[in-house]
Short mmCIF file of C-alpha atoms in Angstrom, two decimals:
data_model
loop_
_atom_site.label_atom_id
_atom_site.label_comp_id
_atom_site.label_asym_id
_atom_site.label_seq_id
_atom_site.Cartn_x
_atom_site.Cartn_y
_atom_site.Cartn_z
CA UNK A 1 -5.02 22.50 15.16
CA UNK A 2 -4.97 21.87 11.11
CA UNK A 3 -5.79 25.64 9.05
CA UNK A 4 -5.11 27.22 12.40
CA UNK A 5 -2.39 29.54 12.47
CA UNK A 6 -0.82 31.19 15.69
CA UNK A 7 2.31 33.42 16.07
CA UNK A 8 4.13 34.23 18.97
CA UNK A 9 6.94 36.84 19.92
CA UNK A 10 10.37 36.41 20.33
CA UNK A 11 13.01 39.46 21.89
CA UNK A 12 16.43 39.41 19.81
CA UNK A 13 17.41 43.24 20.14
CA UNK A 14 19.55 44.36 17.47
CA UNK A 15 20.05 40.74 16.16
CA UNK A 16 16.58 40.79 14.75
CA UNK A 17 17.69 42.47 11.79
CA UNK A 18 19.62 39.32 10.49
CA UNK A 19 16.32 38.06 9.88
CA UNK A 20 13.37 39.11 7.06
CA UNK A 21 9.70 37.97 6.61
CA UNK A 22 9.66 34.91 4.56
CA UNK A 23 12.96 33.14 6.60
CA UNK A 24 11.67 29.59 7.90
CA UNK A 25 13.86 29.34 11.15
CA UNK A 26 14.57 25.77 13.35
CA UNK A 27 14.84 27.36 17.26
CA UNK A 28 16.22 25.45 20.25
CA UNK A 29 14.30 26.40 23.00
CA UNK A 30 15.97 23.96 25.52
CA UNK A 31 16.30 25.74 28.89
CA UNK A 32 14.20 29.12 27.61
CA UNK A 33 11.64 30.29 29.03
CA UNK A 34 8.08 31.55 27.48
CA UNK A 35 6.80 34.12 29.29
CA UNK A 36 3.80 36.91 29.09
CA UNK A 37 5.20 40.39 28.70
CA UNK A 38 3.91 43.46 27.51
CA UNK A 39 0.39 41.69 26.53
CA UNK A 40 2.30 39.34 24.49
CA UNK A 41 3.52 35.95 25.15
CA UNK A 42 7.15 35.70 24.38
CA UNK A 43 10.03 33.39 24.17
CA UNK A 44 12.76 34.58 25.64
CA UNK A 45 16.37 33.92 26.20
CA UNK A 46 16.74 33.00 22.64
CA UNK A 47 19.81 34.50 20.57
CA UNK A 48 21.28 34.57 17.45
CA UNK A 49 23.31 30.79 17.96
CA UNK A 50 19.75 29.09 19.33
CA UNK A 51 18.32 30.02 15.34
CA UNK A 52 19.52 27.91 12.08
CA UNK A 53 17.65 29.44 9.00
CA UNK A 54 16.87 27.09 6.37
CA UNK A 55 15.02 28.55 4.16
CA UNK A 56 14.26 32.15 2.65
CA UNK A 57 12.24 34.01 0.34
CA UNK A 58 9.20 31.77 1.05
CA UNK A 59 5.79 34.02 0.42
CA UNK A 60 3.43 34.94 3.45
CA UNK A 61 0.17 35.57 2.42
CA UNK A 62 -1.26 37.88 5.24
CA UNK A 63 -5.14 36.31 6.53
CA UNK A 64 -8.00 38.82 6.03
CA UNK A 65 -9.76 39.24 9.10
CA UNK A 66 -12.59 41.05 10.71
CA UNK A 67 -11.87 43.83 13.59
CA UNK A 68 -14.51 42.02 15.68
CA UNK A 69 -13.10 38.41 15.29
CA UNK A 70 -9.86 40.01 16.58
CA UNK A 71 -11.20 42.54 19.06
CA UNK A 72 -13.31 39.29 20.93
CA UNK A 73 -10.60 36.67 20.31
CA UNK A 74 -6.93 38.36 20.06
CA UNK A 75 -4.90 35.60 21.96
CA UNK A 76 -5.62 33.58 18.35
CA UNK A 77 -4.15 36.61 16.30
CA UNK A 78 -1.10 38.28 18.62
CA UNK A 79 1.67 38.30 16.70
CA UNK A 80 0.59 36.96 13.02
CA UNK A 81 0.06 39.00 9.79
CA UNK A 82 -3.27 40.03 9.20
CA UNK A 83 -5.24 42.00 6.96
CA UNK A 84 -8.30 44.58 7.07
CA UNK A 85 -9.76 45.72 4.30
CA UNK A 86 -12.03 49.03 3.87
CA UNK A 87 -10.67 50.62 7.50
CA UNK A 88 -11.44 54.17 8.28
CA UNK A 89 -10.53 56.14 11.32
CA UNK A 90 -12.46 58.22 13.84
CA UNK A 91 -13.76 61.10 12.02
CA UNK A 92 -13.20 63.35 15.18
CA UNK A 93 -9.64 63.74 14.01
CA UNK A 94 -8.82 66.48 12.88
CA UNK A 95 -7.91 67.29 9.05
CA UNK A 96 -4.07 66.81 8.77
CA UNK A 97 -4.11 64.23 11.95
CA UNK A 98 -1.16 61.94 11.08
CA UNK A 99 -0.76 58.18 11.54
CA UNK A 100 2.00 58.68 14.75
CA UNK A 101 0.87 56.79 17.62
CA UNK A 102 -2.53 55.25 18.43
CA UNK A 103 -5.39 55.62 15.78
CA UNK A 104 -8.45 54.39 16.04
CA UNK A 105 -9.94 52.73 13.07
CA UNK A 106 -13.35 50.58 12.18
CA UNK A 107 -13.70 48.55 9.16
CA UNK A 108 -18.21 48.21 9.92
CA UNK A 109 -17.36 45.60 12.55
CA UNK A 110 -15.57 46.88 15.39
CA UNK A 111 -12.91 49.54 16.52
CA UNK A 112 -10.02 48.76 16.92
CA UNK A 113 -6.28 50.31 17.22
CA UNK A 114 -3.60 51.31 14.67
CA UNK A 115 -0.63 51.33 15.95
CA UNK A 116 2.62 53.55 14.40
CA UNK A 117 5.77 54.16 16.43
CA UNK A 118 7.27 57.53 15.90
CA UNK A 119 10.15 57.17 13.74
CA UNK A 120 8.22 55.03 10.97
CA UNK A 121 9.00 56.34 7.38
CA UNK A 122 4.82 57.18 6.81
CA UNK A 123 4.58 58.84 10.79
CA UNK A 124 4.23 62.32 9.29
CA UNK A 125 1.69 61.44 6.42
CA UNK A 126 -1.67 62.87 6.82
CA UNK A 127 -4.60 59.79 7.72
CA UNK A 128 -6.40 58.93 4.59
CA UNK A 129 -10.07 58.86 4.35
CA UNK A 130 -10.13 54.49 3.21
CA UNK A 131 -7.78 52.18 3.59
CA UNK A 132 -6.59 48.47 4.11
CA UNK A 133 -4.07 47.42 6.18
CA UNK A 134 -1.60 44.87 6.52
CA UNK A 135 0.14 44.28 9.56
CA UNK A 136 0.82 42.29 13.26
CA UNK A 137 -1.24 42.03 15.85
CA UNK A 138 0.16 43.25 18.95
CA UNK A 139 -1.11 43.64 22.71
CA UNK A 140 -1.09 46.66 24.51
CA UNK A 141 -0.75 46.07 28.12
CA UNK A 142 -4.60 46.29 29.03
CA UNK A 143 -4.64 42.90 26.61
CA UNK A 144 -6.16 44.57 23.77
CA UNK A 145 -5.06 44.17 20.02
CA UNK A 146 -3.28 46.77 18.10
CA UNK A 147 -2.59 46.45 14.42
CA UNK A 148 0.84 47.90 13.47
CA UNK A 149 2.30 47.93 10.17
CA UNK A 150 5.32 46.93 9.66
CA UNK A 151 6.27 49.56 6.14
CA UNK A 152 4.55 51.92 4.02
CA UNK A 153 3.93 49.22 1.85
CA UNK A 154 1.60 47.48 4.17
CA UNK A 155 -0.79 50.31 3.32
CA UNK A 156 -3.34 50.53 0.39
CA UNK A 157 -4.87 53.83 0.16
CA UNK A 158 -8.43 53.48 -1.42
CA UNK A 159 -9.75 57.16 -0.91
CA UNK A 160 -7.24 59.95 0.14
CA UNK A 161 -10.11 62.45 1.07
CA UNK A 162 -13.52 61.55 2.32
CA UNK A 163 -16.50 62.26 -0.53
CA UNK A 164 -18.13 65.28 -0.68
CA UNK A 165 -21.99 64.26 0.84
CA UNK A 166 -24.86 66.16 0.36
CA UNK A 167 -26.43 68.52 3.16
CA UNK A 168 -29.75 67.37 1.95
CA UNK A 169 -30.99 63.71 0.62
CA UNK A 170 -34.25 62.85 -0.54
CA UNK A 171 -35.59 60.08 1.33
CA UNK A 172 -39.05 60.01 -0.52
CA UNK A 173 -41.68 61.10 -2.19
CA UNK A 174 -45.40 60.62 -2.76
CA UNK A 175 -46.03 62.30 -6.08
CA UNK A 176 -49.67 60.97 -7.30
CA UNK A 177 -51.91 59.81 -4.68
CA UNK A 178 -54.99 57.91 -4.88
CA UNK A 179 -57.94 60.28 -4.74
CA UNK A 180 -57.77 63.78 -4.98
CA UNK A 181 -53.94 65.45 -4.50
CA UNK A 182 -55.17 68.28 -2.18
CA UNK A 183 -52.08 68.31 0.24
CA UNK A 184 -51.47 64.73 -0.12
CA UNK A 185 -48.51 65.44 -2.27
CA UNK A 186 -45.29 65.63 -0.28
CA UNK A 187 -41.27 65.08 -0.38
CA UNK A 188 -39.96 63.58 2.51
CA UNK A 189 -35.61 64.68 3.11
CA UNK A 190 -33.50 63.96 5.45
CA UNK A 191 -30.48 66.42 6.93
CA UNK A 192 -26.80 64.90 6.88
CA UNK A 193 -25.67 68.35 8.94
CA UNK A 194 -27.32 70.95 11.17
CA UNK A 195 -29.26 73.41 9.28
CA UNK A 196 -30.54 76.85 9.54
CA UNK A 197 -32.38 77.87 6.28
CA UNK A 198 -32.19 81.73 7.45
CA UNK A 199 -28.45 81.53 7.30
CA UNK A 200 -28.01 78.71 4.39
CA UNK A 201 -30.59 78.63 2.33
CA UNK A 202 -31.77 76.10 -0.10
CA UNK A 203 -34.01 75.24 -2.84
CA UNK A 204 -36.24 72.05 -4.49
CA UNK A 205 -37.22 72.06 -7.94
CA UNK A 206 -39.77 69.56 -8.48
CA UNK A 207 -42.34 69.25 -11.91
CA UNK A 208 -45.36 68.60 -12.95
CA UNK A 209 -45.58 65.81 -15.74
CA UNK A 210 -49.20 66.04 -16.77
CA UNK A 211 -49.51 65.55 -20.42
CA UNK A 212 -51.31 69.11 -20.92
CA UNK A 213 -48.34 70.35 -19.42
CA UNK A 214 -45.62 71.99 -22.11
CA UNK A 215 -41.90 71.79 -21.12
CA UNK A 216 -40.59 75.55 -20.93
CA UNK A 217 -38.21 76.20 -24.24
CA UNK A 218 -35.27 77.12 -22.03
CA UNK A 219 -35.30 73.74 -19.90
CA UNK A 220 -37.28 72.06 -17.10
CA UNK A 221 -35.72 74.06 -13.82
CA UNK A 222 -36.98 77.44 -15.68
CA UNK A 223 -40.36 77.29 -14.30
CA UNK A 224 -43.92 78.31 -15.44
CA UNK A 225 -46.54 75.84 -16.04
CA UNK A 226 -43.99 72.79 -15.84
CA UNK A 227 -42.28 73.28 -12.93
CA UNK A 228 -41.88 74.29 -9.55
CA UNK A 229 -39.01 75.84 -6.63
CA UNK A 230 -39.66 75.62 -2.99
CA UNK A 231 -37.42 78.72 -1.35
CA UNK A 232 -36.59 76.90 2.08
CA UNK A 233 -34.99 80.22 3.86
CA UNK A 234 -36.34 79.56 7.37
CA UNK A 235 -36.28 77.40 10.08
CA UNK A 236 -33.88 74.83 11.45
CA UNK A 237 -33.14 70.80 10.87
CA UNK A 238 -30.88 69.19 13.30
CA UNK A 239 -28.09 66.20 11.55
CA UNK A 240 -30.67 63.05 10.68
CA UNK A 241 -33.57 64.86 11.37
CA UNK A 242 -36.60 64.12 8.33
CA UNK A 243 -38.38 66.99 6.98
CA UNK A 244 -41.07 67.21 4.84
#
């Protein structure tokens, strides 16, 4: 089992304070017993006098893992420190949703569950729009993983707010065609949002670059012999739809 690495739980109540990440710990685990509970396989029966701690500060460098490797395999991540990088969370939240309780999140592999009890210092803070996340891999009690950090510090805020995307994208164009151009010309655009051009308008601005052509003196989008606006105030264009 060389470069694997497996964690596992172990129940000591209030005494689990005593001990910090980075502590390398000998246990005596005569006459315990391991056990499944909560999703997560434990070893129980172990107190404070069954732990000697020999060592301290030593530095834990979390693995960085795909949502999908852990989502199809979590008995080989429950209870180790993991990373995902790039996570966002469902956009159906709501703005100001906060991170209290069960989030779901996707890094572009799989969904998967954040997990933040209720009185953790960053509860109340509004989701950001990009993030990566440190934390363990717990089970819920249908077997499936949950990520929970363990401080605010496991949390790297890339984006605060999700960017500002266009209602309209240009998806192509065929500006010259071979032959004659008689309505062979076209722009082809594609709707990120429901539409309706009677209620929100828009406009293109496209030009003409034919040498005989002279640029307006008061710049390109002026119009005249240079340049010209489509008015798009009617009609409707459903989210992904093209239109032409």
């Amino acid at each position: 089992r060389l470069g694997q690495l497996r964690g596992i739980t172990i129940p000591l109540g209030n005494e689990a304070a005593s001990y910090v990440p980075g502590d390398s710990v000998i246990i005596n685990v005569a006459g315990k017993v391991l056990k499944k509970e909560n999703g997560l396989l434990q070893l129980t029966g172990i107190t404070s006098k069954d732990i000697n701690k020999v060592a301290s500060g030593i530095v834990i460098a979390p693995s960085i893992v795909k949502s999908n490797n852990i989502v199809d395999h979590p008995e080989n991540y429950e209870s180790t420190l993991i990373t995902l990088t790039r996570v966002g969370f469902d956009p159906s939240y709501p703005a100001g949703s906060t991170y209290a309780g069960d989030r779901k999140i996707n890094d572009g592999f799989a969904d998967m569950t954040l997990h933040t009890e209720a009185n953790a210092s960053f509860a109340n803070k509004a989701l950001p729009y990009l993030s990566n996340f440190t934390g363990i891999i717990f089970r819920n009690s249908d077997g499936k993983p949950l990520l929970t950090p363990r401080k605010e510090n496991d949390i790297t805020v890339l984006s605060a707010t999700a960017p500002k995307i266009a209602a309209i994208v240009i998806t192509g164009y065929l500006a010259d065609p071979t032959g004659t151009d008689a309505n062979y010309e076209y722009i082809q655009l594609k709707a990120t949002k429901d539409i309706d051009f009677s209620t929100t308008p828009f406009s293109i601005v496209t030009n003409n670059n034919a040498g005989a052509s002279v640029a307006p003196p008061d710049g390109w989008a002026t119009g005249g012999s240079r340049t010209y606006k489509f008015d798009l105030t009617s009609g409707t264009v459903q989210k992904g739809q093209y239109f032409y």
